[in-house]
Coordinates of C-alpha atoms and ligand atoms in Angstrom, one line a residue:
M85 CA -25.6 6.5 5.3
T86 CA -29.2 5.3 5.4
N87 CA -32.1 6.4 7.4
S88 CA -32.8 3.7 9.9
M89 CA -36.5 4.2 10.1
T90 CA -37.0 0.9 8.2
E91 CA -34.1 -0.9 9.8
T92 CA -33.8 -2.6 13.1
P93 CA -32.2 -0.3 15.6
S94 CA -28.7 -1.5 16.4
N95 CA -28.7 -0.4 20.0
F96 CA -31.0 0.9 22.8
I97 CA -30.2 4.5 22.0
Q98 CA -31.4 4.1 18.4
Q99 CA -34.5 2.4 19.8
I100 CA -35.2 5.4 22.1
I101 CA -34.8 7.8 19.2
R102 CA -37.0 5.8 17.0
E103 CA -39.8 6.0 19.6
D104 CA -39.1 9.7 20.0
Q105 CA -39.5 10.2 16.3
K106 CA -42.8 8.3 16.2
Q107 CA -44.1 10.9 18.7
N108 CA -42.5 13.7 16.8
K109 CA -40.5 14.7 19.8
H110 CA -37.8 17.3 18.9
N111 CA -39.8 17.6 15.6
G112 CA -38.3 14.3 14.6
K113 CA -34.8 15.8 14.5
V114 CA -31.6 14.2 15.7
H115 CA -28.7 16.4 16.7
T116 CA -25.9 15.1 18.9
R117 CA -22.6 16.4 20.1
F118 CA -19.2 15.1 21.3
P119 CA -18.2 17.3 24.3
P120 CA -14.5 16.7 25.3
E121 CA -12.9 18.8 28.0
P122 CA -9.6 19.9 26.5
N123 CA -7.6 18.8 29.6
G124 CA -5.7 15.9 27.9
Y125 CA -5.5 13.8 24.8
L126 CA -8.4 11.6 23.7
H127 CA -8.3 7.9 24.4
I128 CA -10.0 4.8 23.1
G129 CA -12.9 5.4 25.6
H130 CA -13.6 8.7 23.9
A131 CA -13.5 6.9 20.6
K132 CA -16.6 4.9 21.7
S133 CA -18.4 8.2 22.5
I134 CA -17.2 9.8 19.2
C135 CA -18.4 6.8 17.2
L136 CA -21.7 6.7 19.1
N137 CA -22.4 10.4 18.7
F138 CA -21.4 10.8 15.1
T139 CA -22.9 7.5 14.0
T140 CA -26.2 8.1 15.8
A141 CA -26.6 11.4 14.0
D142 CA -25.6 9.9 10.7
V143 CA -28.0 7.0 11.0
F144 CA -31.0 9.3 11.4
G145 CA -29.8 11.9 8.9
G146 CA -28.9 14.4 11.6
L147 CA -25.8 16.3 12.7
C148 CA -23.2 16.0 15.4
N149 CA -21.4 19.0 16.9
L150 CA -17.9 19.1 18.3
R151 CA -18.1 21.1 21.5
F152 CA -15.2 21.9 23.8
D153 CA -16.4 21.7 27.4
D154 CA -13.9 24.3 28.5
T155 CA -14.9 25.5 32.0
N156 CA -11.7 24.6 33.9
P157 CA -9.1 26.9 32.4
E158 CA -6.4 25.8 34.8
K159 CA -6.3 22.3 33.4
E160 CA -6.9 23.1 29.7
S161 CA -4.8 24.1 26.8
V162 CA -4.8 24.8 23.1
E163 CA -2.4 21.9 22.6
Y164 CA -5.1 19.6 23.9
I165 CA -7.7 21.3 21.6
N166 CA -5.6 20.7 18.5
S167 CA -4.8 17.1 19.4
I168 CA -8.5 16.4 20.0
K169 CA -9.4 17.8 16.6
D170 CA -6.7 15.9 14.9
S171 CA -7.7 12.6 16.5
I172 CA -11.4 13.0 15.6
R173 CA -10.5 13.8 12.0
W174 CA -8.1 10.8 11.9
L175 CA -10.9 8.5 13.2
G176 CA -12.8 9.6 10.1
F177 CA -15.5 12.0 11.5
D178 CA -16.2 15.5 10.4
W179 CA -18.1 18.3 12.3
D180 CA -18.0 20.7 9.3
D181 CA -18.2 24.2 10.7
R182 CA -19.9 23.1 13.9
E183 CA -16.9 23.6 16.3
F184 CA -18.2 25.1 19.5
Y185 CA -16.8 26.1 22.8
A186 CA -18.8 26.3 26.1
S187 CA -16.6 29.4 26.8
S188 CA -18.3 31.2 23.9
Y189 CA -21.6 30.9 25.9
F190 CA -20.1 32.5 29.1
G191 CA -22.1 35.7 28.3
R192 CA -25.4 33.9 27.9
L193 CA -24.7 31.7 30.9
Y194 CA -24.0 34.7 33.0
E195 CA -27.3 36.3 32.0
L196 CA -29.2 33.1 32.8
A197 CA -27.5 32.9 36.2
E198 CA -28.7 36.5 37.0
K199 CA -32.2 35.5 35.9
L200 CA -32.1 32.5 38.3
I201 CA -31.1 34.9 41.1
Q202 CA -33.9 37.3 40.2
D203 CA -36.4 34.4 40.1
G204 CA -35.3 33.3 43.6
K205 CA -33.8 30.1 42.2
A206 CA -30.1 30.9 43.1
Y207 CA -28.2 32.7 45.7
V208 CA -24.7 33.8 46.5
C209 CA -23.2 31.7 49.3
G210 CA -20.3 32.7 51.5
L211 CA -19.5 29.3 53.0
T212 CA -15.9 28.2 52.5
P213 CA -15.4 25.1 50.4
E214 CA -14.8 23.1 53.6
Q215 CA -18.0 24.4 55.3
A216 CA -20.0 23.8 52.2
R217 CA -18.9 20.2 52.2
E218 CA -19.9 19.9 55.9
Y219 CA -23.3 21.4 55.2
R220 CA -23.9 19.1 52.3
G221 CA -24.5 16.1 54.5
S222 CA -23.9 12.5 53.3
L223 CA -25.7 9.7 51.5
T224 CA -27.3 8.8 54.8
E225 CA -27.8 12.3 56.3
P226 CA -29.6 15.2 54.8
G227 CA -27.7 18.5 54.3
K228 CA -28.2 21.8 56.2
N229 CA -29.3 25.0 54.6
S230 CA -26.6 27.6 54.1
P231 CA -27.0 30.6 56.4
D232 CA -27.0 32.6 53.1
R233 CA -29.8 30.7 51.5
D234 CA -32.4 33.4 52.3
R235 CA -30.2 36.3 51.3
S236 CA -32.4 38.8 49.4
V237 CA -32.4 38.8 45.6
D238 CA -30.9 42.3 45.5
E239 CA -28.1 41.3 47.8
S240 CA -27.3 38.1 45.9
L241 CA -27.4 40.0 42.6
D242 CA -25.1 42.7 43.9
L243 CA -22.6 40.1 45.2
F244 CA -22.8 38.1 42.0
R245 CA -22.0 41.2 40.0
R246 CA -19.1 42.0 42.3
M247 CA -17.9 38.4 41.9
K248 CA -17.8 39.0 38.2
A249 CA -16.1 42.3 38.7
G250 CA -13.2 40.6 40.5
E251 CA -13.8 42.1 43.9
F252 CA -13.3 38.8 45.7
T253 CA -10.7 36.1 46.0
D254 CA -11.0 32.5 44.8
G255 CA -13.4 30.5 46.9
E256 CA -14.7 33.6 48.9
Y257 CA -18.2 33.3 47.4
S258 CA -20.0 31.0 45.1
L259 CA -23.4 31.0 43.3
R260 CA -25.6 28.1 44.2
A261 CA -28.9 26.8 42.9
K262 CA -31.7 26.9 45.5
I263 CA -33.2 23.4 45.2
D264 CA -33.4 21.0 48.2
M265 CA -30.7 20.4 50.9
A266 CA -32.6 17.3 52.0
S267 CA -32.8 15.7 48.6
P268 CA -31.7 12.0 48.5
N269 CA -29.8 13.0 45.4
M270 CA -26.7 14.8 46.5
N271 CA -26.4 16.6 43.2
M272 CA -29.7 18.4 44.0
R273 CA -28.5 19.8 47.4
D274 CA -28.1 23.4 46.3
P275 CA -25.3 22.6 43.8
M276 CA -22.7 25.2 43.0
L277 CA -23.3 27.0 39.6
Y278 CA -20.4 29.5 39.6
R279 CA -17.1 29.7 41.3
I280 CA -14.4 32.4 41.5
R281 CA -11.2 31.5 39.7
H282 CA -8.7 34.3 38.9
Q283 CA -7.4 32.3 36.0
H284 CA -6.4 33.2 32.4
H285 CA -8.6 31.2 29.9
H286 CA -7.2 29.8 26.6
Q287 CA -10.2 31.2 24.7
T288 CA -11.6 34.1 26.7
G289 CA -8.3 35.4 28.1
D290 CA -8.8 37.5 31.2
E291 CA -12.4 38.5 30.5
W292 CA -13.7 36.3 33.3
C293 CA -12.7 35.5 36.8
I294 CA -15.9 33.5 37.6
Y295 CA -16.5 30.3 35.7
P296 CA -19.7 28.2 35.4
M297 CA -19.8 24.6 36.7
Y298 CA -20.2 21.6 34.4
D299 CA -23.8 20.9 35.5
F300 CA -24.9 24.4 34.7
T301 CA -23.0 24.8 31.5
H302 CA -23.6 21.5 29.8
C303 CA -27.3 21.4 29.6
I304 CA -27.5 25.1 28.6
S305 CA -24.9 24.6 25.9
D306 CA -26.8 21.6 24.6
A307 CA -30.0 23.7 24.5
L308 CA -28.3 26.6 22.8
E309 CA -27.0 24.4 20.1
G310 CA -30.4 22.7 19.6
I311 CA -29.0 19.3 20.7
T312 CA -31.9 16.8 20.8
H313 CA -30.1 13.8 22.4
S314 CA -27.3 14.4 24.9
L315 CA -25.5 11.1 25.1
C316 CA -23.1 10.7 28.1
S317 CA -21.6 8.0 30.2
L318 CA -23.4 6.4 33.1
E319 CA -21.7 8.4 35.9
F320 CA -23.9 11.3 34.8
E321 CA -27.2 9.4 35.5
D322 CA -27.5 11.0 39.0
H323 CA -26.9 14.4 37.4
R324 CA -29.8 14.1 35.0
P325 CA -32.4 15.6 37.5
L326 CA -30.2 18.6 37.8
Y327 CA -29.7 18.8 34.0
D328 CA -33.5 18.9 33.7
W329 CA -34.0 21.2 36.6
V330 CA -31.7 23.9 35.1
L331 CA -33.4 23.7 31.8
D332 CA -36.8 23.9 33.4
Q333 CA -35.8 27.2 35.1
V334 CA -34.4 28.9 32.1
D335 CA -36.4 29.9 29.1
L336 CA -34.7 28.4 26.1
P337 CA -36.3 27.1 22.9
A338 CA -35.1 23.5 23.3
H339 CA -35.0 20.9 26.1
P340 CA -32.5 18.2 25.1
Q341 CA -32.8 14.8 26.6
Q342 CA -29.9 13.2 28.4
I343 CA -29.3 9.5 27.7
E344 CA -26.6 7.5 29.5
F345 CA -24.5 4.6 28.3
A346 CA -21.8 2.5 29.8
R347 CA -18.2 3.7 29.6
L348 CA -15.7 1.6 27.9
N349 CA -13.1 -0.1 30.1
I350 CA -10.3 -2.3 28.6
N351 CA -8.1 -4.6 30.5
Y352 CA -4.3 -4.3 30.8
T353 CA -4.5 -0.5 30.5
V354 CA -5.8 2.6 32.2
L355 CA -8.4 4.9 30.7
S356 CA -8.5 8.0 32.9
K357 CA -7.0 11.2 31.7
R358 CA -5.6 11.9 35.1
K359 CA -3.6 8.7 35.1
L360 CA -2.6 9.1 31.5
K361 CA -1.3 12.6 32.3
Q362 CA 0.5 11.2 35.3
L363 CA 2.3 8.6 33.2
V364 CA 3.3 11.3 30.8
D365 CA 4.4 13.8 33.4
E366 CA 6.4 11.3 35.3
T367 CA 8.0 10.2 32.0
L368 CA 7.0 6.6 32.6
V369 CA 6.1 6.8 28.9
S370 CA 7.6 8.9 26.2
G371 CA 4.7 11.3 25.8
W372 CA 0.9 11.4 25.1
D373 CA 1.6 9.6 21.8
D374 CA 3.7 6.8 23.3
P375 CA 2.6 3.8 21.3
R376 CA 1.8 1.8 24.4
L377 CA -0.8 4.3 25.6
P378 CA -4.5 3.9 24.8
T379 CA -4.6 7.5 23.6
L380 CA -5.7 7.8 20.0
E381 CA -2.4 9.5 19.2
G382 CA -0.5 6.7 20.8
M383 CA -2.6 4.1 19.0
R384 CA -2.1 5.9 15.7
R385 CA 1.7 5.9 16.3
R386 CA 1.5 2.2 17.2
G387 CA -0.1 1.5 13.8
Y388 CA -3.8 1.1 14.6
T389 CA -6.0 2.0 11.7
P390 CA -9.1 4.2 12.1
V391 CA -11.2 1.5 10.5
S392 CA -10.1 -1.1 13.1
I393 CA -11.0 1.3 16.0
R394 CA -14.4 2.1 14.4
N395 CA -15.1 -1.6 13.9
F396 CA -14.1 -2.4 17.4
C397 CA -16.5 0.3 18.7
E398 CA -19.2 -1.2 16.5
N399 CA -18.4 -4.7 17.8
I400 CA -18.6 -3.9 21.5
G401 CA -22.0 -2.2 21.1
V402 CA -23.7 0.2 23.4
T403 CA -25.3 -0.9 26.6
R404 CA -26.2 0.4 30.1
T405 CA -24.0 -2.1 31.9
N406 CA -20.5 -1.3 32.9
S407 CA -18.1 -4.1 31.9
M408 CA -14.4 -4.8 31.1
V409 CA -13.7 -5.4 27.5
D410 CA -10.8 -7.8 26.7
V411 CA -8.0 -6.0 24.8
A412 CA -7.9 -9.1 22.6
M413 CA -11.1 -7.9 21.0
L414 CA -9.4 -4.6 20.0
E415 CA -6.4 -6.5 18.7
Y416 CA -8.7 -8.8 16.8
A417 CA -10.3 -5.9 15.0
L418 CA -6.9 -4.5 14.3
R419 CA -5.5 -7.8 12.8
E420 CA -8.6 -8.2 10.7
D421 CA -8.1 -4.9 9.1
L422 CA -4.3 -5.1 8.8
D423 CA -4.5 -8.6 7.2
R424 CA -6.6 -7.2 4.5
T425 CA -4.7 -3.9 3.9
S426 CA -1.0 -4.5 4.7
P427 CA 1.5 -5.4 2.0
R428 CA 3.8 -8.3 3.0
A429 CA 7.5 -8.0 3.3
M430 CA 10.4 -9.9 4.8
A431 CA 12.3 -8.4 7.7
V432 CA 15.0 -10.0 9.9
L433 CA 14.8 -8.7 13.4
R434 CA 17.9 -10.4 14.9
P435 CA 20.1 -11.2 11.9
L436 CA 22.4 -14.2 11.5
K437 CA 24.5 -14.2 8.3
I438 CA 24.5 -17.3 6.1
V439 CA 26.7 -17.9 3.1
I440 CA 25.5 -20.2 0.4
E441 CA 28.8 -21.7 -0.6
D442 CA 27.7 -23.3 -3.9
Y443 CA 26.0 -20.1 -5.1
P444 CA 28.3 -17.9 -7.2
E445 CA 29.5 -14.6 -5.7
D446 CA 28.4 -12.3 -8.5
K447 CA 25.1 -14.0 -9.2
E448 CA 21.7 -12.6 -8.4
E449 CA 18.2 -13.9 -9.2
V450 CA 15.5 -11.3 -8.8
L451 CA 12.4 -12.9 -7.2
T452 CA 9.1 -11.1 -7.5
P453 CA 6.7 -12.3 -4.8
S454 CA 3.3 -10.7 -4.6
R455 CA 2.8 -7.9 -2.1
H456 CA -0.4 -9.5 -0.9
P457 CA -1.4 -13.1 -1.1
K458 CA -5.1 -12.3 -1.6
D459 CA -4.9 -9.0 -3.4
E460 CA -3.1 -9.0 -6.7
S461 CA -3.9 -5.3 -7.2
M462 CA -1.1 -4.5 -4.7
G463 CA 1.3 -5.8 -7.3
R464 CA 4.7 -7.4 -6.7
R465 CA 8.0 -6.6 -5.1
E466 CA 11.6 -7.4 -6.1
I467 CA 14.0 -9.3 -3.9
P468 CA 17.4 -10.4 -5.2
F469 CA 18.5 -13.8 -4.1
R470 CA 22.3 -13.9 -3.5
R471 CA 25.1 -15.9 -2.0
E472 CA 25.0 -14.0 1.3
L473 CA 21.8 -13.7 3.2
Y474 CA 20.5 -12.9 6.7
I475 CA 18.1 -15.2 8.5
E476 CA 16.5 -14.8 11.9
R477 CA 18.9 -15.9 14.7
N478 CA 16.3 -18.0 16.4
D479 CA 15.4 -19.8 13.1
F480 CA 18.6 -21.8 13.7
E481 CA 19.3 -24.0 16.8
E482 CA 22.4 -26.0 17.5
I483 CA 20.5 -28.1 20.1
P484 CA 17.0 -28.0 18.7
P485 CA 14.1 -28.4 21.2
P486 CA 11.6 -31.1 20.4
G487 CA 9.4 -30.3 17.4
F488 CA 11.8 -27.6 16.1
K489 CA 11.1 -27.4 12.3
R490 CA 13.6 -24.8 11.2
L491 CA 17.3 -24.9 10.5
I492 CA 19.7 -27.2 12.4
A493 CA 23.3 -28.2 11.8
G494 CA 23.2 -30.7 8.9
G495 CA 19.5 -30.1 8.4
E496 CA 17.4 -28.5 5.6
V497 CA 14.9 -25.7 5.5
R498 CA 13.2 -23.8 2.7
L499 CA 14.0 -20.1 2.3
R500 CA 10.6 -18.5 1.7
G501 CA 9.9 -18.1 -2.1
A502 CA 13.4 -19.4 -2.9
Y503 CA 15.6 -22.5 -2.5
V504 CA 15.9 -25.4 0.0
I505 CA 19.2 -24.9 1.8
K506 CA 21.3 -27.2 4.0
C507 CA 23.4 -26.1 6.9
E508 CA 26.9 -27.5 6.4
E509 CA 29.0 -25.7 9.0
V510 CA 28.5 -23.5 12.0
I511 CA 31.2 -20.8 12.4
K512 CA 31.8 -19.3 15.9
D513 CA 33.7 -16.3 17.2
A514 CA 36.4 -16.3 19.9
E515 CA 33.7 -16.2 22.6
G516 CA 31.9 -19.2 21.1
N517 CA 28.9 -17.2 19.7
I518 CA 27.6 -18.3 16.4
S519 CA 28.7 -15.7 13.8
E520 CA 27.8 -17.3 10.5
L521 CA 26.4 -20.4 8.9
R522 CA 27.9 -22.0 5.8
C523 CA 25.2 -23.6 3.7
T524 CA 24.6 -25.2 0.3
H525 CA 21.4 -25.0 -1.8
D526 CA 19.5 -27.4 -3.9
A527 CA 19.3 -25.7 -7.3
A528 CA 16.2 -27.8 -8.3
T529 CA 14.0 -26.4 -5.6
L530 CA 13.5 -22.8 -6.6
G531 CA 9.7 -22.5 -6.2
A532 CA 9.4 -26.3 -6.6
K533 CA 8.7 -29.0 -4.0
P534 CA 11.9 -31.0 -3.2
E535 CA 11.2 -34.6 -4.2
G536 CA 11.8 -37.5 -1.9
R537 CA 12.8 -35.3 1.0
K538 CA 10.9 -33.9 3.9
V539 CA 11.5 -30.2 4.3
K540 CA 8.9 -28.9 6.8
G541 CA 10.3 -25.6 7.8
V542 CA 10.1 -22.3 5.9
I543 CA 12.0 -19.3 7.1
H544 CA 12.3 -15.7 5.9
W545 CA 15.5 -14.1 4.7
V546 CA 17.0 -10.9 3.4
P547 CA 19.9 -10.5 1.0
V548 CA 22.9 -8.9 2.8
Q549 CA 24.0 -6.6 0.0
D550 CA 20.6 -5.0 -0.5
A551 CA 19.3 -5.1 3.0
V552 CA 17.8 -1.9 4.5
E553 CA 19.1 -1.5 8.0
A554 CA 16.4 -0.3 10.5
E555 CA 15.6 0.2 14.1
I556 CA 12.6 -1.8 15.3
R557 CA 10.7 -1.0 18.5
L558 CA 8.9 -4.0 19.9
Y559 CA 5.9 -2.9 22.0
D560 CA 3.9 -5.0 24.4
R561 CA 1.0 -4.3 26.8
L562 CA 1.8 -1.5 29.2
F563 CA 0.5 -3.3 32.3
I564 CA 1.1 -6.9 33.4
E565 CA -2.0 -6.7 35.6
E566 CA -5.4 -7.2 34.0
N567 CA -7.0 -4.4 36.0
P568 CA -4.3 -2.1 37.2
D569 CA -6.9 0.3 38.7
A570 CA -8.5 -2.3 40.9
A571 CA -5.4 -4.3 41.9
E572 CA -4.0 -3.7 45.4
G573 CA -1.3 -1.1 45.4
D574 CA -0.5 1.8 43.0
Y575 CA -1.4 1.2 39.3
R576 CA 2.1 2.3 38.4
D577 CA 3.5 -0.7 40.2
F578 CA 2.1 -2.9 37.5
I579 CA 3.8 -1.4 34.5
N580 CA 5.2 -4.2 32.3
P581 CA 9.0 -3.8 32.4
D582 CA 9.3 -5.5 29.0
S583 CA 6.7 -3.3 27.3
L584 CA 9.4 -1.8 25.0
E585 CA 12.4 -3.5 23.5
I586 CA 14.4 -1.6 21.0
L587 CA 16.3 -3.6 18.3
Q588 CA 19.1 -2.0 16.3
G589 CA 20.6 -3.4 13.1
C590 CA 17.4 -5.2 11.9
M591 CA 17.6 -6.0 8.2
L592 CA 14.7 -5.4 5.9
E593 CA 14.1 -6.4 2.3
P594 CA 15.0 -3.7 -0.2
S595 CA 11.4 -3.0 -1.2
L596 CA 11.1 -1.3 2.2
K597 CA 13.4 1.5 1.1
Q598 CA 10.5 3.4 -0.2
A599 CA 8.4 3.2 2.9
Q600 CA 6.6 6.3 4.1
P601 CA 5.9 7.3 7.7
E602 CA 2.7 5.6 8.9
E603 CA 2.9 3.0 6.2
R604 CA 2.0 -0.4 7.5
F605 CA 3.3 -3.8 6.6
Q606 CA 3.1 -7.4 7.6
F607 CA 6.6 -8.6 8.2
E608 CA 6.1 -12.2 7.3
R609 CA 6.1 -14.6 10.3
E610 CA 6.8 -11.7 12.7
G611 CA 3.7 -9.5 12.9
Y612 CA 2.3 -6.1 11.7
F613 CA 4.6 -3.2 11.7
V614 CA 4.3 0.5 11.0
A615 CA 6.9 3.1 9.9
D616 CA 7.1 5.4 12.9
R617 CA 5.1 8.6 12.4
E618 CA 7.6 10.8 14.2
D619 CA 11.0 9.2 13.9
Y620 CA 11.0 7.4 10.5
K621 CA 13.6 8.8 8.1
T622 CA 14.5 7.2 4.7
D623 CA 18.2 7.1 5.8
A624 CA 17.3 6.0 9.4
P625 CA 14.2 3.9 9.2
V626 CA 12.3 3.1 12.4
F627 CA 9.4 0.7 12.6
N628 CA 7.1 -0.1 15.4
L629 CA 5.5 -3.5 16.2
T630 CA 1.8 -2.8 15.9
V631 CA 0.5 -6.3 16.9
G632 CA 1.7 -9.9 16.5
L633 CA 0.2 -12.3 14.1
R634 CA -1.5 -14.2 16.8
D635 CA -2.7 -13.4 20.3
A636 CA 0.2 -14.3 22.5
W637 CA -1.5 -13.4 25.8
G638 CA -4.8 -15.1 25.2
K639 CA -4.2 -18.7 26.5
A640 CA -2.0 -18.3 29.5
Q641 CA -3.2 -14.8 30.5
Q642 CA 0.4 -14.1 31.3
K643 CA 3.3 -12.4 29.6
P644 CA 4.5 -14.4 26.6
Q645 CA 8.1 -15.6 26.5
K646 CA 10.2 -13.5 24.2
K647 CA 11.3 -15.5 21.3
Ligands
ATP160 P1 -11.6 10.8 31.8 O1 -12.4 10.1 32.8 O2 -10.7 10.0 31.0 O3 -10.9 12.0 32.3 P2 -13.8 12.4 30.9 O4 -15.1 11.9 30.9 O5 -13.5 13.4 32.0 O6 -12.7 11.3 30.8 P3 -14.3 14.2 28.8 O7 -13.4 15.0 27.9 O8 -15.2 14.9 29.7 O9 -13.5 13.2 29.5 O10 -15.2 13.2 27.8 C1 -15.8 13.6 26.7 C2 -16.9 12.6 26.4 O11 -16.4 11.3 26.3 C3 -17.9 12.5 27.6 O12 -19.2 12.6 27.0 C4 -17.6 11.2 28.2 O13 -18.8 10.7 28.8 C5 -17.0 10.4 27.1 N1 -16.1 9.4 27.6 C6 -15.0 9.6 28.4 N2 -14.4 8.4 28.7 C7 -15.2 7.5 28.2 C8 -15.1 6.0 28.2 N3 -14.2 5.4 28.8 N4 -16.1 5.4 27.5 C9 -17.1 6.0 26.9 N5 -17.2 7.3 26.8 C10 -16.3 8.1 27.5
MG161 MG1 -15.7 14.8 31.8

């Protein structure tokens, strides 16, 4: 991409960087990083951070690292690492060979911690976690010094080495920075730098039983990698003084600069890894890649395109004000991309058989509609027109509601791209359910306007003989409450009971026989659908509803009536 020096900065972060460059701060270089903790799958909030970090580097001709912030081994796993890498690549970003792990700096971090002790800037504290909390004070009261605060350097050093050697149990001792127990910023009240955890680590195995804290690790990792601008979400604003304090104590060639931006929040969903994990663990969804989840793997399986997610992140912009983004904006970006890129097809979700009585049994006329109305390069598809067809059950009404424009007994409708037909007879089974319609067709209307008659409705259809039978999974928003986190009660109480409906025996036009997993289509009049990434098989096709053609929630802000 281009160097933005001559362009208007597109957000406040680019503006800051431009000022920095004018003063030759960081030698004019821009180097960012995306620092996920591998304790869950990435979600759409992370996508905002990924787009921001990679794009910012790109705009200024710099680099962006991928760094796993892996200092809590008990919650982390290689499964999460692999999924995170997959999702970033899928989004369209590349970190080349710059894949780093905070855990690979454990040796350096340990040396720097010893140096802090030697410089009298850190001490080993024997308060229990409960006592430490008490000593910390509150927002309105200053904290109290730990009785160990004035422990001698030699004694702290000895204890720290014995912590590392595994002589103590979890929580028995900790290493703390010596800053100011009366600081108005709680983060500066002698924060913990190291804790004891006898825990196997997915990268370092059993090499360590002490692990560094985020605030000590992150800034040093940034500096070791030569990061210039450390972009993070607003909740770290109060940690910035500590970020700078640590870097001021240690002697490293770089002092990166932390810049905070607002996290992404979206309505009708939850964006916290803890809650997402809970939904998965309690099998309230089918897994981390459940198409209803805002995880990138879930969205991918739902049929979201990487372009739509990147466009969305661009559209919402970057600010310093927390706000709630309407999920309709995300769906808008999705429809915009899918409209452009998805071939069209006809699919009957709830089939009703019709027989065109005046159409010969052995006749077929192969129609060749275009695959995309605005993109001829996608070519054409073949659909045989025959005597027996499926139409959508709700495209016929015996007692039509006012304004109903589709098929009624004795009425006419156009079959999309084919003939005008008339319903002559409604056949019912023993229980009184409609089992079949007997129709006639007007042979003069193939592709031509019927003269002298008003035929308003156009419905889609699929030939019985050539239909591809499929399972279709209709997904809807996972929560019925706009802000499930803030609503009274448990967020799980607001799960949309109709967020998944599985339809069997759906009938698709024959061109869909050649679909591939993850291939996306617009099923005309129904919405955008994707061949399921996991479950789609040529002999047992499964499609997911990605998004409807229009926003069904927008106007009423309530659950739409199922058709
Ligand atoms: P969660 O709160 O979901 O557990 P996290 O912040 O703990 O998320 P990390 O793996 O630490 O998850 O996040 C990696 C990066 O992504 C961090 O820099 C974090 O600020 C950013 N990030 C996480 N959630 C969001 C969000 N909703 N909007 C923007 N950035 C986010
Ligand atoms: Mg985090």
